[in-house]
Amino acid sequence: MVICISATINNNIVAGQNDTIHIPIVTANVALVIRISSTRDASVIYLGKRLQNDADYASIPINNGNNDYTGLLSSAYTPSGTRNLLEPAIQVIHADGNPSLDLKYVRHQQNTTNQPNGVLLTTIYLEDPVYPFQVNLNYKAYYDDNVIEQWTSIKHSETGVVRLEKYSSANLYFASAHSYYLTHFHGDWAQEMKPEQVQLTAGIKVLDTKLGTRADLFQAPSFLLSLNQPINHDDEDQGEILSGTLAWSGNYQLQFEIDPLHNLRLLAGINPYASEYSLVAEQEFITPSFLFTYSFSGLGTASRNWHRWARKYRIPQGENNRLTLLNNWEATYFDFNETILTSLMRDGKRLGVDLFLLDDGWFGNKYPRNNDQAGLGDWQENIKKLPHGIDYLTNTAEGIGIKFGIWLEPEMVNPKSELYENHLDWVIKVPNRPEYYFRNQLVLDLSNLAVQDFVYNTVDSMFTKHPMVAYVKWDCNSVIYNAYSTSNPHQSHLYIDYVRGLYNILNRLRNKYPTIPMMLCSGGGGRVDYGALQYFTEFWPSDNTDGLERVFIQWSYSFFFPAIASCNHVTTSGEQTLKFRTDVAMMGKLGYDLVVSQLDTDELLFSQQALQIYTRLKDTIWHGDLFRCVSPYRLGSDIASLIYVNENQDHAVWFTYLINNRYRAGSSRPIRLKGLDPTKNYRLQEINIYPGTDNSTIINVNKLSGDYLMMFGFDPMVHSQRTSVIIEFQLTNGVKTLTCFLNNISRYFLIVFYVLIFS
Ligand code: DGJ
């Protein structure tokens, strides 16, 4: 269902007592309601399930009738320096040095003009009653997907420069719960997205990063907030959850403050750390977007809201296709030449992937890129490795019948490079101190327009000079140390201008190349956010490609990001079988990063068949709905299990993995499926079976109803001999026949065998 509201002004006002105005920002199920008081203060009076009658919002008592001394605790955008006592959303120093701000409602506007169908934009205009200083609060409600996007624009017409000390994107208020549980995701290289849940207590909990680039290395800008009860990984269908994320690829700050009334204030935005911003008159400072979805039926609904929204509105080509690929990084690292690459491309073709991706190490001559210590920034083919250049490779690929893609890390430079020698002024480094490196490299100053042009041209010329380049992997391996720009007149603008510079470049590239697939990579998942994902078709979750680790890492990303965007590559990393690793990689955008010629006959056959099967499954995995059935994060869980169901509910793909290798660990009982049509009958067939597997354990069941499968469930028989199982669901119309129901007998024998051995 979509709403139809034509471009109107003040059409959604709900009159309240004492000349108050209520502005409901609504989606199908969610309402965020801003009250304008008789003193023209804007407060969040409601955030939760949408009420049936908008007029009811007017009855909500502010702060449950409690006095907060200031009238500002629930402010929709808390100013500072006047009567505020808690964490502000905005802090400014006016041109005349006055450090105070008050914000009063002027007007608001709600419209659908220039918005896609089903999207309603609300803008609330606020102004300081004393200074010519304006703040506009913008809320975009994505009706069907229950996602709300919020950002702020700040402007003034004072004589002189106003210093912005803090400039949040969003300031929300929760007054309806007795307790709040925050799940955030932290980690490091190869350990991305480890969830941790804490109950919020009085005071402030801050999630932030100050890394500049590769900003999410230690902490992701995405979180889950559960009201009244902790998130229960046993049950994804229960609970009131706000799932939020900041669409910004640089320093961010998320603050969760339990106030003296035991309510929760949420402030989200760019990290003000070392980032005071000087704003000249009439210039507009636009914050990045804070995005959230709100679910009253648990984490599962929240994730599906994100997935649908991201595919429809955010990720380029989100509703279209992706390319399977063979990457050479883990196959060769820096050690390759034309002959090796040609044979890898042939292998890719033999395997059956769409594209060959040439990774790091192909460039640099004065300082050849033979390891990670040199060459970064010198984007010319290394003549020893590639004497005939990139065109030779793209032509070879074309002859073989495979597409060609290439790795770039255009924001970075090695000190051992011609770029560094010729353009030291383009490098972020502080004067009078020794350089300090992250992976032997430094970051280019994207706040400098000349550097933006250089980066843009690096990528653009890759496409113009080599039109057959069909894919780019854009890496970003370094954080910013010693932040300093030689060209930016305001050092404290650098962190912000850097990200804006990056987005400028990506915008220019996307305008020229709207459909080219690009992978967002940052030494693994150091930059996975919906700011960058406006420009990238997919992201690299982690350099950790161990199959078991990936179950957890991909699981965490799936709370926020759709499977179509998750690049999952089969490598030789880890102890698991090739089948396990392949099954795990199939839960997103399948790729490979191994030496195909080193696969034995069965391994090659299995992989070739897996790619063919994937062709049949990918539409459901990429564009269907995800239902997580058994979480690997559940205490004592032996398995992880999830299912993708297509929109018509006539096709589904169910993945189950053994994640515990203790004695007799396994699925052991039916798993209740989700997302199926209870009235439809399904045929369940186990797929992606390794050659030579004992046929007696293979599942092939004709006609089980969605109702049965969701209420009683089905045991995929995952155990130490079957560590991963994929079952495909298709509609069946025939009479109920079990052609070959689970071979419980073989399982029985296995158990008896164990008991005999160990007793
Ligand atoms: C880090 C990436 O995450 C890897 O996949 C690979 O591209 C290397 N960089 C190359 O240096």
Tab-separated table of N, CA, C and O in Angstrom, residues 265-368:
chain	number	residue	atom	x	y	z
A	265	ARG	N	17.282	9.394	25.214
A	265	ARG	CA	17.552	10.389	24.169
A	265	ARG	C	18.590	9.784	23.236
A	265	ARG	O	19.598	9.240	23.695
A	266	LEU	N	18.336	9.867	21.951
A	266	LEU	CA	19.268	9.313	20.966
A	266	LEU	C	19.760	10.439	20.069
A	266	LEU	O	18.954	11.161	19.465
A	267	LEU	N	21.081	10.589	20.003
A	267	LEU	CA	21.658	11.618	19.127
A	267	LEU	C	22.617	10.935	18.168
A	267	LEU	O	23.474	10.155	18.601
A	268	ALA	N	22.445	11.219	16.902
A	268	ALA	CA	23.257	10.534	15.895
A	268	ALA	C	23.765	11.553	14.888
A	268	ALA	O	23.015	12.414	14.429
A	269	GLY	N	25.043	11.445	14.551
A	269	GLY	CA	25.562	12.355	13.535
A	269	GLY	C	27.050	12.202	13.327
A	269	GLY	O	27.677	11.260	13.825
A	270	ILE	N	27.612	13.153	12.614
A	270	ILE	CA	29.058	13.207	12.418
A	270	ILE	C	29.693	13.423	13.787
A	270	ILE	O	29.153	14.166	14.622
A	271	ASN	N	30.826	12.803	13.998
A	271	ASN	CA	31.536	13.002	15.266
A	271	ASN	C	32.106	14.428	15.305
A	271	ASN	O	32.892	14.812	14.433
A	272	PRO	N	31.737	15.208	16.312
A	272	PRO	CA	32.269	16.575	16.365
A	272	PRO	C	33.749	16.617	16.755
A	272	PRO	O	34.361	17.680	16.701
A	273	TYR	N	34.315	15.465	17.073
A	273	TYR	CA	35.727	15.401	17.473
A	273	TYR	C	36.622	16.070	16.409
A	273	TYR	O	36.566	15.711	15.237
A	274	ALA	N	37.394	17.050	16.805
A	274	ALA	CA	38.346	17.752	15.930
A	274	ALA	C	37.671	18.271	14.659
A	274	ALA	O	38.294	18.314	13.600
A	275	SER	N	36.406	18.622	14.769
A	275	SER	CA	35.657	18.965	13.559
A	275	SER	C	34.753	20.182	13.722
A	275	SER	O	33.620	20.198	13.218
A	276	GLU	N	35.250	21.201	14.397
A	276	GLU	CA	34.474	22.452	14.433
A	276	GLU	C	34.353	22.982	12.999
A	276	GLU	O	35.347	23.049	12.284
A	277	TYR	N	33.139	23.348	12.610
A	277	TYR	CA	32.926	23.755	11.210
A	277	TYR	C	32.564	25.229	11.119
A	277	TYR	O	31.622	25.668	11.770
A	278	SER	N	33.324	25.988	10.340
A	278	SER	CA	33.052	27.424	10.177
A	278	SER	C	32.068	27.612	9.033
A	278	SER	O	32.365	27.293	7.884
A	279	LEU	N	30.926	28.169	9.369
A	279	LEU	CA	29.867	28.301	8.361
A	279	LEU	C	29.695	29.766	7.999
A	279	LEU	O	29.383	30.604	8.859
A	280	VAL	N	29.913	30.081	6.718
A	280	VAL	CA	29.731	31.478	6.281
A	280	VAL	C	28.248	31.706	5.988
A	280	VAL	O	27.482	30.756	5.807
A	281	ALA	N	27.865	32.967	5.945
A	281	ALA	CA	26.456	33.313	5.747
A	281	ALA	C	25.929	32.705	4.447
A	281	ALA	O	26.637	32.677	3.429
A	282	GLU	N	24.725	32.222	4.494
A	282	GLU	CA	23.970	31.658	3.366
A	282	GLU	C	24.501	30.314	2.875
A	282	GLU	O	23.931	29.716	1.979
A	283	GLN	N	25.580	29.838	3.457
A	283	GLN	CA	26.051	28.495	3.089
A	283	GLN	C	25.224	27.486	3.890
A	283	GLN	O	24.911	27.729	5.058
A	284	GLU	N	24.887	26.367	3.255
A	284	GLU	CA	24.063	25.398	3.959
A	284	GLU	C	24.932	24.228	4.413
A	284	GLU	O	25.684	23.671	3.616
A	285	PHE	N	24.829	23.884	5.669
A	285	PHE	CA	25.535	22.706	6.177
A	285	PHE	C	24.513	21.579	6.254
A	285	PHE	O	23.565	21.642	7.042
A	286	ILE	N	24.706	20.579	5.421
A	286	ILE	CA	23.737	19.476	5.406
A	286	ILE	C	24.380	18.262	6.052
A	286	ILE	O	25.462	17.815	5.639
A	287	THR	N	23.728	17.748	7.069
A	287	THR	CA	24.281	16.581	7.768
A	287	THR	C	24.022	15.318	6.957
A	287	THR	O	23.125	15.293	6.112
A	288	PRO	N	24.750	14.262	7.247
A	288	PRO	CA	24.389	12.978	6.629
A	288	PRO	C	23.067	12.480	7.193
A	288	PRO	O	22.559	13.011	8.185
A	289	SER	N	22.541	11.451	6.599
A	289	SER	CA	21.252	10.910	7.051
A	289	SER	C	21.448	9.897	8.169
A	289	SER	O	22.337	9.048	8.101
A	290	PHE	N	20.579	10.010	9.152
A	290	PHE	CA	20.406	8.912	10.098
A	290	PHE	C	19.184	8.148	9.613
A	290	PHE	O	18.152	8.758	9.296
A	291	LEU	N	19.306	6.844	9.537
A	291	LEU	CA	18.214	6.021	9.021
A	291	LEU	C	17.774	5.049	10.104
A	291	LEU	O	18.616	4.502	10.821
A	292	PHE	N	16.496	4.864	10.221
A	292	PHE	CA	16.059	3.814	11.142
A	292	PHE	C	14.799	3.140	10.633
A	292	PHE	O	14.026	3.697	9.857
A	293	THR	N	14.676	1.883	11.065
A	293	THR	CA	13.418	1.193	10.861
A	293	THR	C	12.961	0.732	12.234
A	293	THR	O	13.773	0.549	13.138
A	294	TYR	N	11.661	0.592	12.388
A	294	TYR	CA	11.109	0.255	13.695
A	294	TYR	C	10.242	-0.976	13.499
A	294	TYR	O	9.405	-1.015	12.595
A	295	SER	N	10.477	-1.975	14.322
A	295	SER	CA	9.706	-3.211	14.168
A	295	SER	C	9.016	-3.560	15.472
A	295	SER	O	9.598	-3.423	16.551
A	296	PHE	N	7.797	-4.030	15.353
A	296	PHE	CA	7.045	-4.493	16.532
A	296	PHE	C	6.956	-6.006	16.520
A	296	PHE	O	6.293	-6.605	17.341
A	297	SER	N	7.618	-6.611	15.555
A	297	SER	CA	7.654	-8.071	15.472
A	297	SER	C	9.097	-8.514	15.269
A	297	SER	O	9.398	-9.298	14.377
A	298	GLY	N	9.966	-7.953	16.094
A	298	GLY	CA	11.315	-8.465	16.221
A	298	GLY	C	12.299	-8.088	15.135
A	298	GLY	O	12.026	-7.317	14.210
A	299	LEU	N	13.443	-8.722	15.290
A	299	LEU	CA	14.605	-8.460	14.454
A	299	LEU	C	14.396	-8.897	13.008
A	299	LEU	O	14.938	-8.293	12.081
A	300	GLY	N	13.614	-9.945	12.839
A	300	GLY	CA	13.389	-10.460	11.487
A	300	GLY	C	12.716	-9.413	10.616
A	300	GLY	O	13.185	-9.101	9.507
A	301	THR	N	11.653	-8.819	11.129
A	301	THR	CA	10.941	-7.793	10.360
A	301	THR	C	11.851	-6.599	10.111
A	301	THR	O	11.887	-6.043	9.002
A	302	ALA	N	12.604	-6.210	11.142
A	302	ALA	CA	13.493	-5.043	10.978
A	302	ALA	C	14.479	-5.294	9.840
A	302	ALA	O	14.714	-4.427	8.994
A	303	SER	N	15.048	-6.483	9.790
A	303	SER	CA	16.029	-6.781	8.731
A	303	SER	C	15.376	-6.758	7.354
A	303	SER	O	15.922	-6.201	6.404
A	304	ARG	N	14.212	-7.364	7.273
A	304	ARG	CA	13.538	-7.396	5.959
A	304	ARG	C	13.152	-5.982	5.510
A	304	ARG	O	13.184	-5.681	4.324
A	305	ASN	N	12.788	-5.132	6.471
A	305	ASN	CA	12.516	-3.739	6.105
A	305	ASN	C	13.732	-3.116	5.446
A	305	ASN	O	13.628	-2.469	4.399
A	306	TRP	N	14.905	-3.302	6.078
A	306	TRP	CA	16.133	-2.745	5.500
A	306	TRP	C	16.401	-3.308	4.113
A	306	TRP	O	16.772	-2.567	3.196
A	307	HIS	N	16.275	-4.623	4.004
A	307	HIS	CA	16.646	-5.265	2.741
A	307	HIS	C	15.801	-4.727	1.584
A	307	HIS	O	16.313	-4.388	0.520
A	308	ARG	N	14.495	-4.655	1.843
A	308	ARG	CA	13.596	-4.182	0.765
A	308	ARG	C	13.903	-2.729	0.445
A	308	ARG	O	13.981	-2.327	-0.709
A	309	TRP	N	14.048	-1.931	1.497
A	309	TRP	CA	14.314	-0.499	1.304
A	309	TRP	C	15.627	-0.298	0.530
A	309	TRP	O	15.678	0.487	-0.409
A	310	ALA	N	16.665	-1.011	0.965
A	310	ALA	CA	17.984	-0.817	0.340
A	310	ALA	C	17.960	-1.203	-1.128
A	310	ALA	O	18.540	-0.522	-1.980
A	311	ARG	N	17.280	-2.283	-1.427
A	311	ARG	CA	17.226	-2.721	-2.832
A	311	ARG	C	16.446	-1.721	-3.677
A	311	ARG	O	16.793	-1.430	-4.808
A	312	LYS	N	15.387	-1.177	-3.072
A	312	LYS	CA	14.518	-0.275	-3.837
A	312	LYS	C	15.109	1.134	-3.967
A	312	LYS	O	15.046	1.752	-5.009
A	313	TYR	N	15.662	1.636	-2.871
A	313	TYR	CA	15.980	3.064	-2.842
A	313	TYR	C	17.458	3.407	-2.705
A	313	TYR	O	17.833	4.552	-2.914
A	314	ARG	N	18.288	2.496	-2.248
A	314	ARG	CA	19.628	2.954	-1.876
A	314	ARG	C	20.754	2.359	-2.707
A	314	ARG	O	21.583	3.085	-3.243
A	315	ILE	N	20.781	1.056	-2.838
A	315	ILE	CA	21.943	0.430	-3.479
A	315	ILE	C	21.761	0.438	-4.993
A	315	ILE	O	20.711	0.019	-5.486
A	316	PRO	N	22.759	0.931	-5.738
A	316	PRO	CA	22.596	0.947	-7.193
A	316	PRO	C	22.281	-0.446	-7.735
A	316	PRO	O	22.854	-1.428	-7.276
A	317	GLN	N	21.375	-0.476	-8.657
A	317	GLN	CA	20.987	-1.747	-9.295
A	317	GLN	C	20.495	-2.767	-8.260
A	317	GLN	O	20.658	-3.974	-8.423
A	318	GLY	N	19.878	-2.275	-7.204
A	318	GLY	CA	19.477	-3.144	-6.100
A	318	GLY	C	18.438	-4.171	-6.505
A	318	GLY	O	18.325	-5.221	-5.877
A	319	GLU	N	17.661	-3.856	-7.536
A	319	GLU	CA	16.632	-4.820	-7.934
A	319	GLU	C	17.041	-5.584	-9.187
A	319	GLU	O	16.220	-6.268	-9.795
A	320	ASN	N	18.309	-5.412	-9.574
A	320	ASN	CA	18.770	-6.068	-10.801
A	320	ASN	C	19.746	-7.191	-10.496
A	320	ASN	O	19.721	-7.779	-9.436
A	321	ASN	N	20.646	-7.380	-11.433
A	321	ASN	CA	21.539	-8.527	-11.396
A	321	ASN	C	22.898	-8.233	-10.798
A	321	ASN	O	23.281	-7.083	-10.677
A	322	ARG	N	23.615	-9.256	-10.488
A	322	ARG	CA	25.014	-9.162	-10.071
A	322	ARG	C	25.823	-10.188	-10.862
A	322	ARG	O	25.258	-11.111	-11.451
A	323	LEU	N	27.167	-10.002	-10.830
A	323	LEU	CA	28.043	-10.926	-11.548
A	323	LEU	C	28.750	-11.850	-10.553
A	323	LEU	O	29.284	-11.370	-9.548
A	324	THR	N	28.777	-13.139	-10.845
A	324	THR	CA	29.639	-14.023	-10.059
A	324	THR	C	31.069	-13.806	-10.557
A	324	THR	O	31.275	-13.406	-11.717
A	325	LEU	N	32.035	-14.030	-9.697
A	325	LEU	CA	33.403	-13.715	-10.134
A	325	LEU	C	34.441	-14.641	-9.512
A	325	LEU	O	34.195	-15.297	-8.498
A	326	LEU	N	35.602	-14.622	-10.166
A	326	LEU	CA	36.800	-15.264	-9.615
A	326	LEU	C	37.819	-14.167	-9.367
A	326	LEU	O	38.210	-13.453	-10.297
A	327	ASN	N	38.240	-14.027	-8.128
A	327	ASN	CA	39.221	-13.007	-7.744
A	327	ASN	C	40.576	-13.704	-7.612
A	327	ASN	O	40.630	-14.877	-7.265
A	328	ASN	N	41.665	-12.990	-7.871
A	328	ASN	CA	42.970	-13.648	-7.781
A	328	ASN	C	43.734	-13.305	-6.502
A	328	ASN	O	44.880	-13.720	-6.352
A	329	TRP	N	43.103	-12.555	-5.557
A	329	TRP	CA	43.885	-12.087	-4.415
A	329	TRP	C	44.461	-13.246	-3.601
A	329	TRP	O	45.673	-13.382	-3.458
A	330	GLU	N	43.599	-14.106	-3.100
A	330	GLU	CA	44.103	-15.188	-2.259
A	330	GLU	C	44.761	-16.287	-3.093
A	330	GLU	O	45.444	-17.152	-2.546
A	331	ALA	N	44.576	-16.210	-4.406
A	331	ALA	CA	45.195	-17.210	-5.282
A	331	ALA	C	46.653	-16.858	-5.565
A	331	ALA	O	47.515	-17.738	-5.631
A	332	THR	N	46.945	-15.576	-5.732
A	332	THR	CA	48.309	-15.200	-6.147
A	332	THR	C	48.949	-14.137	-5.262
A	332	THR	O	50.148	-13.950	-5.320
A	333	TYR	N	48.139	-13.422	-4.516
A	333	TYR	CA	48.588	-12.183	-3.864
A	333	TYR	C	49.286	-11.318	-4.922
A	333	TYR	O	48.703	-11.120	-5.991
A	334	PHE	N	50.531	-10.841	-4.668
A	334	PHE	CA	51.137	-9.894	-5.624
A	334	PHE	C	51.894	-10.599	-6.746
A	334	PHE	O	52.466	-9.949	-7.613
A	335	ASP	N	51.909	-11.911	-6.694
A	335	ASP	CA	52.824	-12.669	-7.537
A	335	ASP	C	52.113	-13.221	-8.771
A	335	ASP	O	51.566	-14.329	-8.734
A	336	PHE	N	52.101	-12.459	-9.833
A	336	PHE	CA	51.452	-12.932	-11.063
A	336	PHE	C	52.067	-12.255	-12.278
A	336	PHE	O	52.843	-11.301	-12.157
A	337	ASN	N	51.735	-12.772	-13.433
A	337	ASN	CA	52.124	-12.161	-14.711
A	337	ASN	C	51.027	-12.487	-15.719
A	337	ASN	O	50.010	-13.103	-15.360
A	338	GLU	N	51.241	-12.083	-16.961
A	338	GLU	CA	50.174	-12.276	-17.958
A	338	GLU	C	49.816	-13.752	-18.140
A	338	GLU	O	48.643	-14.112	-18.309
A	339	THR	N	50.844	-14.597	-18.103
A	339	THR	CA	50.572	-16.022	-18.328
A	339	THR	C	49.714	-16.580	-17.192
A	339	THR	O	48.724	-17.293	-17.425
A	340	ILE	N	50.105	-16.212	-15.969
A	340	ILE	CA	49.332	-16.720	-14.817
A	340	ILE	C	47.894	-16.192	-14.888
A	340	ILE	O	46.926	-16.943	-14.702
A	341	LEU	N	47.770	-14.903	-15.178
A	341	LEU	CA	46.415	-14.325	-15.215
A	341	LEU	C	45.580	-14.959	-16.323
A	341	LEU	O	44.386	-15.224	-16.149
A	342	THR	N	46.222	-15.196	-17.468
A	342	THR	CA	45.478	-15.821	-18.565
A	342	THR	C	44.969	-17.194	-18.139
A	342	THR	O	43.809	-17.553	-18.378
A	343	SER	N	45.846	-17.941	-17.463
A	343	SER	CA	45.360	-19.275	-17.077
A	343	SER	C	44.302	-19.166	-15.980
A	343	SER	O	43.364	-19.966	-15.945
A	344	LEU	N	44.394	-18.155	-15.105
A	344	LEU	CA	43.332	-17.973	-14.108
A	344	LEU	C	42.002	-17.616	-14.773
A	344	LEU	O	40.928	-18.067	-14.352
A	345	MET	N	42.102	-16.790	-15.822
A	345	MET	CA	40.856	-16.423	-16.529
A	345	MET	C	40.231	-17.653	-17.184
A	345	MET	O	39.017	-17.841	-17.149
A	346	ARG	N	41.104	-18.489	-17.760
A	346	ARG	CA	40.586	-19.736	-18.357
A	346	ARG	C	39.916	-20.591	-17.279
A	346	ARG	O	38.851	-21.167	-17.479
A	347	ASP	N	40.588	-20.620	-16.111
A	347	ASP	CA	40.021	-21.392	-14.993
A	347	ASP	C	38.661	-20.838	-14.582
A	347	ASP	O	37.741	-21.591	-14.255
A	348	GLY	N	38.578	-19.507	-14.586
A	348	GLY	CA	37.309	-18.871	-14.219
A	348	GLY	C	36.210	-19.296	-15.176
A	348	GLY	O	35.082	-19.587	-14.773
A	349	LYS	N	36.586	-19.328	-16.442
A	349	LYS	CA	35.605	-19.736	-17.463
A	349	LYS	C	35.193	-21.191	-17.235
A	349	LYS	O	34.011	-21.538	-17.297
A	350	ARG	N	36.211	-22.029	-16.958
A	350	ARG	CA	35.944	-23.452	-16.722
A	350	ARG	C	35.033	-23.623	-15.505
A	350	ARG	O	34.123	-24.439	-15.488
A	351	LEU	N	35.290	-22.812	-14.517
A	351	LEU	CA	34.479	-22.874	-13.297
A	351	LEU	C	33.043	-22.445	-13.596
A	351	LEU	O	32.085	-23.013	-13.085
A	352	GLY	N	32.919	-21.406	-14.408
A	352	GLY	CA	31.572	-20.955	-14.782
A	352	GLY	C	31.171	-19.615	-14.191
A	352	GLY	O	29.973	-19.304	-14.123
A	353	VAL	N	32.164	-18.812	-13.755
A	353	VAL	CA	31.809	-17.483	-13.224
A	353	VAL	C	31.664	-16.479	-14.362
A	353	VAL	O	32.137	-16.704	-15.476
A	354	ASP	N	31.059	-15.327	-14.037
A	354	ASP	CA	30.823	-14.301	-15.063
A	354	ASP	C	32.043	-13.433	-15.319
A	354	ASP	O	32.217	-12.894	-16.409
A	355	LEU	N	32.881	-13.235	-14.271
A	355	LEU	CA	33.908	-12.195	-14.372
A	355	LEU	C	35.182	-12.623	-13.662
A	355	LEU	O	35.134	-13.344	-12.656
A	356	PHE	N	36.296	-12.163	-14.201
A	356	PHE	CA	37.581	-12.345	-13.520
A	356	PHE	C	37.992	-11.004	-12.920
A	356	PHE	O	38.007	-9.984	-13.611
A	357	LEU	N	38.339	-11.004	-11.637
A	357	LEU	CA	38.704	-9.763	-10.955
A	357	LEU	C	40.187	-9.781	-10.610
A	357	LEU	O	40.640	-10.595	-9.790
A	358	LEU	N	40.929	-8.870	-11.257
A	358	LEU	CA	42.363	-8.724	-10.982
A	358	LEU	C	42.533	-7.821	-9.769
A	358	LEU	O	42.139	-6.654	-9.783
A	359	ASP	N	43.168	-8.350	-8.734
A	359	ASP	CA	43.297	-7.602	-7.477
A	359	ASP	C	44.589	-6.795	-7.457
A	359	ASP	O	45.227	-6.543	-8.492
A	360	ASP	N	44.989	-6.431	-6.292
A	360	ASP	CA	46.157	-5.593	-6.009
A	360	ASP	C	47.425	-6.146	-6.672
A	360	ASP	O	47.589	-7.358	-6.802
A	361	GLY	N	48.342	-5.231	-7.067
A	361	GLY	CA	49.669	-5.655	-7.501
A	361	GLY	C	49.951	-5.491	-8.977
A	361	GLY	O	51.017	-5.886	-9.443
A	362	TRP	N	49.063	-4.881	-9.734
A	362	TRP	CA	49.224	-4.827	-11.193
A	362	TRP	C	49.922	-3.549	-11.675
A	362	TRP	O	50.149	-3.375	-12.861
A	363	PHE	N	50.288	-2.643	-10.759
A	363	PHE	CA	50.706	-1.284	-11.160
A	363	PHE	C	52.060	-0.930	-10.541
A	363	PHE	O	52.616	-1.668	-9.737
A	364	GLY	N	52.550	0.284	-10.924
A	364	GLY	CA	53.791	0.816	-10.357
A	364	GLY	C	55.009	0.339	-11.124
A	364	GLY	O	55.179	-0.858	-11.327
A	365	ASN	N	55.836	1.274	-11.554
A	365	ASN	CA	57.044	0.887	-12.283
A	365	ASN	C	58.315	1.335	-11.573
A	365	ASN	O	59.163	0.521	-11.253
A	366	LYS	N	58.416	2.629	-11.304
A	366	LYS	CA	59.593	3.062	-10.546
A	366	LYS	C	59.603	2.341	-9.184
A	366	LYS	O	60.643	1.940	-8.684
A	367	TYR	N	58.413	2.224	-8.623
A	367	TYR	CA	58.247	1.499	-7.356
A	367	TYR	C	57.205	0.408	-7.573
A	367	TYR	O	56.019	0.596	-7.310
A	368	PRO	N	57.646	-0.731	-8.096
A	368	PRO	CA	56.655	-1.761	-8.460
A	368	PRO	C	55.863	-2.240	-7.237
A	368	PRO	O	56.415	-2.371	-6.146
